[in-house]
Tab-separated table of C-alpha atoms in Angstrom:
chain	number	residue	atom	x	y	z
A	1248	MET	CA	139.033	139.317	76.579
A	1249	GLY	CA	142.770	138.833	76.367
A	1250	ALA	CA	145.367	138.568	79.107
A	1251	PHE	CA	145.453	141.847	81.059
A	1252	SER	CA	146.908	142.976	84.329
A	1253	ARG	CA	144.367	142.747	87.130
A	1254	GLN	CA	143.762	146.491	87.177
A	1255	LYS	CA	143.376	146.679	83.392
A	1256	PHE	CA	141.013	143.683	83.448
A	1257	PHE	CA	138.513	145.315	85.785
A	1258	GLN	CA	138.698	148.551	83.791
A	1259	GLU	CA	137.831	146.671	80.587
A	1260	LEU	CA	135.312	144.266	82.132
A	1261	ALA	CA	132.151	146.385	81.838
A	1262	HIS	CA	132.312	147.498	78.204
A	1263	GLY	CA	134.498	144.589	77.054
A	1264	CYS	CA	132.312	141.740	78.315
A	1265	LEU	CA	129.394	142.591	80.612
A	1266	LEU	CA	127.497	144.978	78.327
A	1267	PRO	CA	128.130	143.073	75.044
A	1268	THR	CA	127.051	139.809	76.654
A	1269	ALA	CA	123.820	141.255	78.035
A	1270	GLN	CA	123.108	143.034	74.745
A	1271	GLN	CA	123.654	139.906	72.641
A	1272	GLY	CA	121.488	137.891	75.013
A	1273	LEU	CA	118.590	140.306	74.539
A	1274	GLU	CA	119.061	140.553	70.772
A	1275	GLN	CA	118.817	136.784	70.384
A	1276	VAL	CA	115.582	136.285	72.313
A	1277	TRP	CA	113.547	139.528	72.195
A	1278	GLN	CA	111.338	138.270	69.363
A	1279	LEU	CA	110.687	135.043	71.277
A	1280	LEU	CA	109.653	137.076	74.319
A	1281	VAL	CA	107.256	139.184	72.232
A	1282	ILE	CA	105.638	136.082	70.711
A	1283	CYS	CA	105.258	134.514	74.169
A	1284	LEU	CA	103.479	137.666	75.377
A	1285	LEU	CA	101.183	137.660	72.347
A	1286	CYS	CA	100.351	134.028	73.035
A	1287	ARG	CA	99.500	134.947	76.623
A	1288	LEU	CA	97.186	137.739	75.488
A	1289	LEU	CA	95.559	135.468	72.888
A	1290	TRP	CA	94.727	132.867	75.533
A	1291	MET	CA	93.004	135.499	77.661
A	1292	LEU	CA	90.482	136.230	74.913
A	1293	GLY	CA	87.241	134.293	74.945
A	1294	LEU	CA	88.091	132.414	71.752
A	1295	PRO	CA	87.298	128.773	70.921
A	1296	SER	CA	89.995	126.289	71.996
A	1297	PHE	CA	90.936	125.343	68.433
A	1298	VAL	CA	91.711	129.004	67.650
A	1299	LYS	CA	94.017	129.171	70.670
A	1300	HIS	CA	95.716	125.954	69.560
A	1301	LEU	CA	96.158	127.327	66.036
A	1302	GLY	CA	97.643	130.539	67.389
A	1303	THR	CA	100.062	128.545	69.544
A	1304	VAL	CA	101.101	126.379	66.590
A	1305	ALA	CA	101.651	129.456	64.407
A	1306	GLY	CA	103.752	131.113	67.100
A	1307	GLY	CA	105.761	127.934	67.615
A	1308	PHE	CA	106.412	127.512	63.888
A	1309	TYR	CA	107.539	131.116	63.515
A	1310	THR	CA	109.830	130.815	66.533
A	1311	LEU	CA	111.372	127.600	65.213
A	1312	TYR	CA	112.017	129.336	61.894
A	1313	LEU	CA	113.653	132.284	63.674
A	1314	PHE	CA	116.137	130.007	65.418
A	1315	PHE	CA	116.641	127.152	62.918
A	1316	GLU	CA	115.288	128.453	59.564
A	1317	LEU	CA	114.395	125.600	57.183
A	1318	HIS	CA	116.152	123.050	59.359
A	1319	MET	CA	113.046	123.236	61.561
A	1320	ILE	CA	111.518	120.658	59.192
A	1321	TRP	CA	113.284	117.921	61.186
A	1322	VAL	CA	111.485	118.996	64.361
A	1323	VAL	CA	108.197	119.021	62.435
A	1324	LEU	CA	108.857	115.540	61.039
A	1325	LEU	CA	109.472	114.219	64.555
A	1326	SER	CA	106.170	115.648	65.807
A	1327	LEU	CA	104.255	114.205	62.819
A	1328	LEU	CA	105.867	110.807	63.366
A	1329	CYS	CA	104.864	110.868	67.041
A	1330	TYR	CA	101.238	111.758	66.326
A	1331	LEU	CA	100.977	109.153	63.560
A	1332	PHE	CA	102.255	106.539	66.003
A	1333	LEU	CA	99.817	107.599	68.750
A	1334	PHE	CA	96.882	107.535	66.321
A	1335	LEU	CA	97.700	104.159	64.769
A	1336	CYS	CA	98.311	102.591	68.207
A	1337	ARG	CA	95.385	104.300	69.950
A	1338	HIS	CA	94.009	100.969	71.207
A	1339	SER	CA	97.363	99.735	72.569
A	1340	THR	CA	98.313	99.789	76.253
A	1341	ILE	CA	102.098	99.962	75.771
A	1342	ARG	CA	102.332	103.063	73.593
A	1343	GLY	CA	104.816	104.730	75.935
A	1344	THR	CA	107.499	102.073	75.580
A	1345	PHE	CA	107.177	101.660	71.813
A	1346	LEU	CA	107.031	105.399	71.137
A	1347	SER	CA	110.149	105.891	73.279
A	1348	ILE	CA	112.024	103.376	71.139
A	1349	THR	CA	110.702	104.953	67.928
A	1350	VAL	CA	111.730	108.456	68.986
A	1351	LEU	CA	115.216	107.353	70.035
A	1352	ILE	CA	115.714	105.576	66.699
A	1353	TYR	CA	114.648	108.749	64.866
A	1354	LEU	CA	117.043	110.896	66.906
A	1355	LEU	CA	119.933	108.497	66.349
A	1356	LEU	CA	119.284	108.172	62.611
A	1357	GLY	CA	118.960	111.942	62.331
A	1358	GLU	CA	122.290	112.527	63.985
A	1359	LEU	CA	124.077	109.816	62.031
A	1360	HIS	CA	122.548	109.999	58.556
A	1361	MET	CA	119.821	112.627	57.939
A	1362	MET	CA	121.854	115.834	58.094
A	1363	ASP	CA	125.183	117.309	59.157
A	1364	THR	CA	126.009	117.014	62.827
A	1365	THR	CA	126.528	120.752	63.386
A	1366	ASN	CA	123.011	121.797	62.382
A	1367	TRP	CA	121.487	118.780	64.095
A	1368	HIS	CA	123.161	119.705	67.376
A	1369	LYS	CA	121.775	123.240	67.139
A	1370	MET	CA	118.270	121.751	67.199
A	1371	ARG	CA	119.040	119.228	69.910
A	1372	GLY	CA	117.240	121.153	72.649
A	1373	SER	CA	113.993	121.512	70.682
A	1374	GLN	CA	114.166	117.908	69.489
A	1375	MET	CA	114.543	116.769	73.094
A	1376	VAL	CA	111.587	118.853	74.316
A	1377	VAL	CA	109.357	117.492	71.515
A	1378	ALA	CA	110.469	113.930	72.271
A	1379	MET	CA	109.819	114.294	76.003
A	1380	LYS	CA	106.365	115.782	75.426
A	1381	ALA	CA	105.317	113.019	73.030
A	1382	ILE	CA	106.698	110.234	75.232
A	1383	SER	CA	105.061	111.613	78.384
A	1384	LEU	CA	101.730	111.907	76.557
A	1385	ALA	CA	101.991	108.286	75.405
A	1386	PHE	CA	102.623	107.051	78.948
A	1387	ASP	CA	99.811	109.245	80.312
A	1388	LEU	CA	97.448	107.688	77.765
A	1389	ASP	CA	98.549	104.197	78.864
A	1390	ARG	CA	98.003	105.059	82.527
A	1391	GLY	CA	94.673	106.824	82.030
A	1392	VAL	CA	95.988	110.224	83.119
A	1393	VAL	CA	94.894	111.503	79.698
A	1394	ALA	CA	91.573	109.988	78.649
A	1395	SER	CA	91.984	109.796	74.873
A	1396	VAL	CA	94.357	110.660	72.061
A	1397	PRO	CA	94.197	114.450	71.523
A	1398	SER	CA	93.028	115.853	68.224
A	1399	PRO	CA	95.808	116.795	65.770
A	1400	ILE	CA	95.427	120.500	66.534
A	1401	GLU	CA	95.519	119.866	70.324
A	1402	PHE	CA	98.626	117.716	69.956
A	1403	MET	CA	100.427	120.243	67.764
A	1404	GLY	CA	99.468	123.081	70.099
A	1405	TYR	CA	101.032	121.163	72.995
A	1406	ILE	CA	104.158	120.233	71.044
A	1407	TYR	CA	104.735	123.713	69.584
A	1408	PHE	CA	103.723	125.725	72.635
A	1409	VAL	CA	105.875	128.792	72.085
A	1410	GLY	CA	106.833	129.125	75.753
A	1411	THR	CA	108.709	125.822	75.722
A	1412	VAL	CA	109.497	124.874	72.117
A	1413	ILE	CA	112.992	126.434	72.047
A	1414	PHE	CA	114.485	126.362	75.541
A	1415	GLY	CA	111.998	124.101	77.318
A	1416	PRO	CA	111.146	123.208	79.966
A	1417	TRP	CA	109.104	120.043	79.583
A	1418	ILE	CA	105.510	120.410	80.735
A	1419	SER	CA	102.786	117.751	80.774
A	1420	PHE	CA	99.798	117.754	78.429
A	1421	ASN	CA	97.430	118.469	81.317
A	1422	SER	CA	99.554	121.457	82.377
A	1423	TYR	CA	99.306	122.818	78.838
A	1424	LYS	CA	95.514	122.432	78.837
A	1425	GLU	CA	95.272	124.267	82.172
A	1426	ALA	CA	97.423	127.094	80.834
A	1427	LEU	CA	95.234	127.273	77.717
A	1428	GLU	CA	92.325	128.523	79.853
A	1429	GLY	CA	94.153	131.843	80.144
A	1430	ARG	CA	94.622	133.284	83.615
A	1431	LYS	CA	94.266	137.004	84.221
A	1432	LEU	CA	97.319	139.244	84.140
A	1433	SER	CA	98.571	139.955	87.643
A	1434	PHE	CA	101.414	141.611	89.471
A	1435	SER	CA	102.686	138.210	90.716
A	1436	TRP	CA	102.876	136.997	87.097
A	1437	LEU	CA	104.786	140.087	85.992
A	1438	LEU	CA	107.101	139.830	89.013
A	1439	LYS	CA	107.867	136.172	88.256
A	1440	VAL	CA	108.666	136.963	84.617
A	1441	SER	CA	110.868	139.934	85.571
A	1442	VAL	CA	112.787	138.112	88.309
A	1443	SER	CA	113.428	135.062	86.108
A	1444	TRP	CA	114.636	137.293	83.263
A	1445	VAL	CA	117.026	139.219	85.504
A	1446	LYS	CA	118.371	135.979	86.975
A	1447	SER	CA	118.930	134.573	83.495
A	1448	GLN	CA	120.961	137.606	82.451
A	1449	VAL	CA	123.006	137.568	85.652
A	1450	CYS	CA	123.819	133.882	85.095
A	1451	LEU	CA	124.767	134.568	81.467
A	1452	VAL	CA	127.152	137.323	82.543
A	1453	ILE	CA	128.704	135.141	85.253
A	1454	SER	CA	129.130	132.266	82.792
A	1455	ASN	CA	130.876	134.427	80.173
A	1456	CYS	CA	132.590	137.185	82.146
A	1457	VAL	CA	133.268	135.922	85.671
A	1458	ALA	CA	133.718	132.149	85.788
A	1459	PRO	CA	136.385	131.903	83.033
A	1460	TYR	CA	138.522	134.462	84.906
A	1461	LEU	CA	137.654	133.442	88.454
A	1462	PHE	CA	141.064	132.572	89.862
A	1463	PRO	CA	143.483	134.760	87.929
A	1464	TYR	CA	141.418	137.927	88.516
A	1465	PHE	CA	138.528	137.643	90.986
A	1466	ILE	CA	140.143	135.230	93.476
A	1467	PRO	CA	143.911	135.459	92.804
A	1468	VAL	CA	144.979	132.462	94.885
A	1469	TYR	CA	148.109	132.104	92.716
A	1470	GLY	CA	148.903	135.798	92.614
A	1471	ASP	CA	150.032	136.766	89.113
A	1472	LYS	CA	151.261	133.297	88.183
A	1473	LEU	CA	148.128	132.451	86.183
A	1474	LEU	CA	148.213	135.865	84.497
A	1475	ARG	CA	151.760	135.405	83.269
A	1476	SER	CA	150.956	132.079	81.624
A	1477	LYS	CA	150.316	132.496	77.908
A	1478	LYS	CA	148.409	129.230	77.815
A	1479	ARG	CA	146.709	128.699	81.136
A	1480	ARG	CA	145.570	125.223	80.133
A	1481	LYS	CA	149.228	124.088	80.141
A	1482	ILE	CA	149.919	125.214	83.689
A	1483	ARG	CA	151.615	122.479	85.651
A	1484	GLY	CA	150.762	121.407	89.152
A	1485	THR	CA	147.763	119.504	90.444
A	1486	PRO	CA	146.195	122.392	92.449
A	1487	ALA	CA	146.293	124.722	89.434
A	1488	LYS	CA	144.680	122.069	87.214
A	1489	TRP	CA	141.848	121.636	89.697
A	1490	LEU	CA	141.351	125.414	89.869
A	1491	LEU	CA	141.095	125.634	86.091
A	1492	ALA	CA	138.740	122.641	86.112
A	1493	TYR	CA	136.554	124.452	88.642
A	1494	GLU	CA	136.458	127.500	86.355
A	1495	ASN	CA	135.236	125.348	83.466
A	1496	THR	CA	132.676	123.724	85.740
A	1497	MET	CA	131.372	127.002	87.097
A	1498	SER	CA	131.037	128.474	83.609
A	1499	PHE	CA	129.121	125.389	82.465
A	1500	HIS	CA	126.870	125.467	85.544
A	1501	PHE	CA	125.888	129.090	85.051
A	1502	SER	CA	125.222	128.589	81.356
A	1503	ASN	CA	122.756	125.890	82.436
A	1504	TYR	CA	121.188	128.235	84.993
A	1505	PHE	CA	120.889	130.853	82.252
A	1506	VAL	CA	118.901	128.472	80.056
A	1507	GLY	CA	116.855	127.338	83.057
A	1508	TYR	CA	115.851	130.840	84.109
A	1509	LEU	CA	115.270	131.849	80.479
A	1510	SER	CA	112.916	128.890	80.039
A	1511	GLU	CA	111.115	129.956	83.215
A	1512	THR	CA	110.743	133.408	81.665
A	1513	THR	CA	109.358	132.223	78.327
A	1514	ALA	CA	107.012	129.599	79.789
A	1515	THR	CA	105.609	131.978	82.410
A	1516	LEU	CA	105.364	134.865	79.957
A	1517	ALA	CA	103.338	132.621	77.635
A	1518	GLY	CA	100.940	131.668	80.458
A	1519	ALA	CA	102.231	128.348	81.823
A	1520	GLY	CA	104.115	127.526	85.010
A	1521	PHE	CA	101.605	128.020	87.819
A	1522	THR	CA	99.957	125.987	90.562
A	1523	GLU	CA	96.430	126.582	91.745
A	1524	GLU	CA	94.913	125.714	95.102
A	1525	LYS	CA	91.264	126.757	95.423
A	1526	ASP	CA	91.357	130.474	94.539
A	1527	ASN	CA	95.074	130.905	95.208
A	1528	LEU	CA	97.150	131.076	92.011
A	1529	LYS	CA	100.945	130.918	92.309
A	1530	TRP	CA	103.363	131.549	89.451
A	1531	ASP	CA	106.035	129.300	90.887
A	1532	MET	CA	107.715	127.440	88.045
A	1533	ALA	CA	111.261	126.412	88.993
A	1534	VAL	CA	113.648	124.802	86.495
A	1535	SER	CA	116.933	124.818	88.422
A	1536	LYS	CA	118.037	125.261	92.020
A	1537	PRO	CA	121.570	126.710	91.789
A	1538	LEU	CA	122.230	126.751	95.550
A	1539	ASN	CA	121.543	123.004	95.764
A	1540	ILE	CA	124.145	122.479	93.047
A	1541	GLU	CA	126.878	124.886	94.091
A	1542	PHE	CA	126.515	123.916	97.788
A	1543	PRO	CA	125.211	120.355	97.511
A	1544	ARG	CA	124.234	117.940	100.233
A	1545	SER	CA	124.781	115.060	97.837
A	1546	MET	CA	125.126	114.201	94.153
A	1547	VAL	CA	121.562	112.878	94.286
A	1548	GLU	CA	120.430	116.409	95.199
A	1549	VAL	CA	122.551	117.825	92.361
A	1550	VAL	CA	121.020	115.697	89.611
A	1551	THR	CA	117.457	116.412	90.749
A	1552	SER	CA	118.125	120.162	91.093
A	1553	TRP	CA	119.923	120.495	87.742
A	1554	ASN	CA	116.705	120.483	85.709
A	1555	LEU	CA	113.627	119.895	87.849
A	1556	PRO	CA	111.097	119.321	85.032
A	1557	MET	CA	113.379	116.861	83.245
A	1558	SER	CA	114.104	115.140	86.557
A	1559	ARG	CA	110.340	114.707	87.082
A	1560	PHE	CA	109.979	113.403	83.528
A	1561	LEU	CA	112.762	110.829	83.936
A	1562	ASN	CA	111.508	109.768	87.369
A	1563	THR	CA	107.859	109.438	86.287
A	1564	TYR	CA	108.222	107.849	82.874
A	1565	VAL	CA	111.602	106.083	82.879
A	1566	PHE	CA	112.759	105.259	86.420
A	1567	LYS	CA	109.387	104.067	87.729
A	1568	SER	CA	108.786	102.036	84.576
A	1569	ALA	CA	112.186	100.332	84.924
A	1570	LEU	CA	112.026	99.882	88.710
A	1571	LYS	CA	110.698	96.329	88.283
A	1572	PHE	CA	114.201	95.350	87.116
A	1573	GLY	CA	115.800	96.554	90.382
A	1574	THR	CA	117.014	99.904	91.683
A	1575	PHE	CA	120.474	99.825	90.116
A	1576	SER	CA	119.127	98.738	86.729
A	1577	ALA	CA	116.427	101.432	86.881
A	1578	ILE	CA	119.030	104.120	87.655
A	1579	MET	CA	121.283	103.047	84.790
A	1580	VAL	CA	118.332	102.831	82.355
A	1581	THR	CA	117.314	106.359	83.415
A	1582	TYR	CA	120.771	107.848	82.834
A	1583	THR	CA	121.150	105.945	79.560
A	1584	ALA	CA	117.800	107.321	78.379
A	1585	SER	CA	118.910	110.819	79.359
A	1586	ALA	CA	122.179	110.364	77.469
A	1587	LEU	CA	120.352	109.194	74.321
A	1588	LEU	CA	117.904	112.103	74.497
A	1589	HIS	CA	120.858	114.488	74.695
A	1590	GLY	CA	122.346	112.945	71.525
A	1591	LEU	CA	125.390	110.966	70.508
A	1592	SER	CA	128.043	113.013	72.288
A	1593	PHE	CA	130.803	111.096	74.002
A	1594	HIS	CA	131.415	113.726	76.684
A	1595	LEU	CA	127.718	113.976	77.616
A	1596	GLY	CA	127.271	110.217	77.614
A	1597	ALA	CA	130.417	109.680	79.675
A	1598	VAL	CA	129.346	112.287	82.242
A	1599	LEU	CA	125.776	110.966	82.529
A	1600	ILE	CA	126.772	107.307	82.841
A	1601	SER	CA	129.414	108.261	85.410
A	1602	LEU	CA	126.706	110.158	87.306
A	1603	GLY	CA	124.602	107.004	87.330
A	1604	PHE	CA	127.314	105.034	89.147
A	1605	ILE	CA	128.231	107.944	91.429
A	1606	THR	CA	124.669	108.658	92.584
A	1607	TYR	CA	123.806	104.998	93.110
A	1608	ILE	CA	126.930	104.217	95.134
A	1609	GLU	CA	126.561	107.412	97.177
A	1610	HIS	CA	122.901	106.581	97.869
A	1611	VAL	CA	123.485	103.014	99.064
A	1612	LEU	CA	126.592	103.961	101.094
A	1613	ARG	CA	124.831	106.781	102.940
A	1614	LYS	CA	121.770	104.626	103.453
A	1615	ARG	CA	124.009	101.991	105.064
A	1616	LEU	CA	125.801	104.580	107.238
A	1617	ALA	CA	122.441	106.002	108.338
A	1618	ALA	CA	121.351	102.523	109.437
A	1619	ILE	CA	124.616	101.767	111.275
A	1620	PHE	CA	124.820	105.098	113.121
A	1621	ASN	CA	121.061	105.691	113.328
A	1622	ALA	CA	121.773	109.211	112.050
A	1623	CYS	CA	120.474	111.710	109.495
A	1624	VAL	CA	123.187	111.187	106.909
A	1625	LEU	CA	121.049	110.079	103.954
A	1626	SER	CA	121.521	111.560	100.477
A	1627	LYS	CA	118.310	113.531	100.887
A	1628	LYS	CA	117.637	115.619	103.975
A	1629	CYS	CA	115.493	113.817	106.536
A	1630	GLN	CA	112.023	115.040	107.429
A	1631	ALA	CA	111.558	116.689	110.833
A	1632	ASN	CA	109.678	113.620	112.116
A	1633	CYS	CA	112.197	111.002	110.993
A	1634	THR	CA	112.996	108.113	113.348
A	1635	HIS	CA	116.779	108.595	113.436
A	1636	ARG	CA	118.126	109.022	116.961
A	1637	ASN	CA	121.106	111.211	115.962
A	1638	LYS	CA	119.983	114.310	114.096
A	1639	LYS	CA	122.187	117.289	114.981
A	1640	GLY	CA	125.360	115.971	116.573
A	1641	LEU	CA	128.676	117.488	115.522
A	1642	TRP	CA	129.816	114.200	114.000
A	1643	VAL	CA	126.577	114.016	111.994
A	1644	TYR	CA	127.294	117.448	110.546
A	1645	MET	CA	130.882	116.396	109.777
A	1646	ILE	CA	129.739	113.317	107.835
A	1647	ASN	CA	127.304	115.382	105.787
A	1648	ILE	CA	129.942	118.076	105.166
A	1649	ALA	CA	132.394	115.397	104.008
A	1650	PHE	CA	129.879	114.108	101.462
A	1651	SER	CA	129.164	117.697	100.366
A	1652	ALA	CA	132.875	118.233	99.744
A	1653	LEU	CA	132.963	114.953	97.847
A	1654	ALA	CA	130.045	116.123	95.697
A	1655	ILE	CA	131.894	119.353	94.844
A	1656	LEU	CA	134.925	117.270	93.851
A	1657	HIS	CA	132.743	115.114	91.585
A	1658	LEU	CA	131.143	118.197	90.034
A	1659	THR	CA	134.515	119.821	89.357
A	1660	TYR	CA	135.884	116.630	87.841
A	1661	LEU	CA	132.869	115.913	85.638
A	1662	GLY	CA	132.437	119.556	84.617
A	1663	SER	CA	136.071	119.913	83.568
A	1664	VAL	CA	135.242	118.407	80.148
A	1665	PHE	CA	132.882	121.295	79.305
A	1666	ASN	CA	135.581	123.719	78.242
A	1667	SER	CA	134.372	127.062	76.906
A	1668	SER	CA	137.250	127.046	74.388
A	1669	VAL	CA	135.855	123.906	72.709
A	1670	ASP	CA	132.924	124.282	70.291
A	1671	TYR	CA	131.072	121.000	70.750
A	1672	MET	CA	128.842	121.710	67.754
A	1673	GLU	CA	131.715	122.258	65.337
A	1674	GLU	CA	134.368	119.863	66.679
A	1675	ASP	CA	134.747	116.342	65.333
A	1676	GLU	CA	133.482	113.653	67.716
A	1677	ASP	CA	136.934	112.008	67.833
A	1678	ASP	CA	138.442	115.295	69.004
A	1679	ILE	CA	135.757	115.646	71.691
A	1680	THR	CA	136.433	112.094	72.862
A	1681	HIS	CA	140.164	112.811	73.063
A	1682	HIS	CA	139.483	116.078	74.911
A	1683	THR	CA	137.287	114.308	77.490
A	1684	ILE	CA	139.810	111.559	78.169
A	1685	GLN	CA	142.649	114.083	78.328
A	1686	LYS	CA	140.829	116.275	80.866
A	1687	TRP	CA	140.034	113.352	83.162
A	1688	SER	CA	143.549	111.988	82.765
A	1689	GLU	CA	144.986	115.353	83.870
A	1690	LEU	CA	142.918	115.008	87.053
A	1691	SER	CA	144.146	111.416	87.516
A	1692	TRP	CA	140.637	109.933	87.079
A	1693	THR	CA	140.075	111.028	90.672
A	1694	SER	CA	136.282	110.923	90.710
A	1695	HIS	CA	136.109	107.418	89.264
A	1696	TRP	CA	138.686	106.126	91.740
A	1697	VAL	CA	136.884	107.779	94.665
A	1698	THR	CA	133.596	106.230	93.518
A	1699	PHE	CA	135.251	102.827	93.334
A	1700	GLY	CA	136.606	103.341	96.857
A	1701	CYS	CA	133.126	104.255	98.133
A	1702	TRP	CA	131.771	101.073	96.582
A	1703	ILE	CA	134.458	99.013	98.327
A	1704	LEU	CA	133.567	100.692	101.633
A	1705	TYR	CA	129.882	99.988	101.077
A	1706	ARG	CA	130.589	96.304	100.392
A	1707	LEU	CA	132.697	96.064	103.544
A	1708	LEU	CA	129.858	97.541	105.641
A	1709	LEU	CA	127.269	95.064	104.422
């Protein structure tokens, strides 16, 4: 949508952006949704387990071909490599660590040498889901959570489960086996699928049609000044730069929520994503918590709410394994692992490593303040029965609000590099690096300086 007057913009919004966006979103995934439903119906039949696994593998292969065509072979090669490793090392007790290294080497070699970067990046999400599933299975085998190495058909059924193979989310091997039993169709299942689908489409529309035009049209804090600019990115003035950075951030956030809710839809539609207590079955899969991100208590809350399944994966299989080296080292290993799983992208790596320092320093500073003031000002909200003397005083609320505002500043700063006008799959990595540094330079490296200041304050309070 080009530059319009405010009145013209709202007249063109519906048929110029809203409807085409929703239509394209449905056109791209309707076949995936149908296959997920067929998988769900297949699992409900009283068929042998190997037939269900075969059906899941077939659905996963067809879906991969729909999205990636013959390039899907690289996802298949990764899964075969992982199973070969698990089988050959079936008597080892450190399969998780060695398979993690093997998978990361494969991903790095693939990005650097096996094929062109553009097509590799298109498969990055599926590659990451396959890698996380294989690594989690290896660690579960080491820890006795899974008794023995699955058969090839079980492993492939888990890896290519159609509900998660494209958009995720990560699920454990035991969760897949529980879903394989095939629960009855119910109104709560249909409601969960419908609500998640509607939320995904709303987030897609906001990402494409609202966030990029937030301040010139929806919230005209600068009047018509932003409308008159032919190139809004060249607007001068610190406040305007931060407003444009917030637009980029909001668009990026809602694109993530779109994928999160879409993955909830596909996984639930295919029969996964439930918890069961006695006879009470709840379809309660949650991938993201947008309110915890847009109105955060802390950056720690943001990173855990961004992608809940991946956060559980990193916490269970990376952070806890590295905790023996110390908390700070474990945090940095976790964010480094996340960066490597996401691929060799400077802007992603820079954001994730920065998040590692930001979350650690915020955590230790608030922990120190909570001890000094005996107050509920920790990064995570205190339980109702916590031992802090000061829980609801005005000054306690003010401290927490200050850290919330600081978290929004960090999010705006870090998210400014995810510009919708930059195609990160097509652009050269040197251009992306320059773009990232330029964006942060325009904002005076504020977030990094603030983090450094918080670290100085923490050291002074020790």
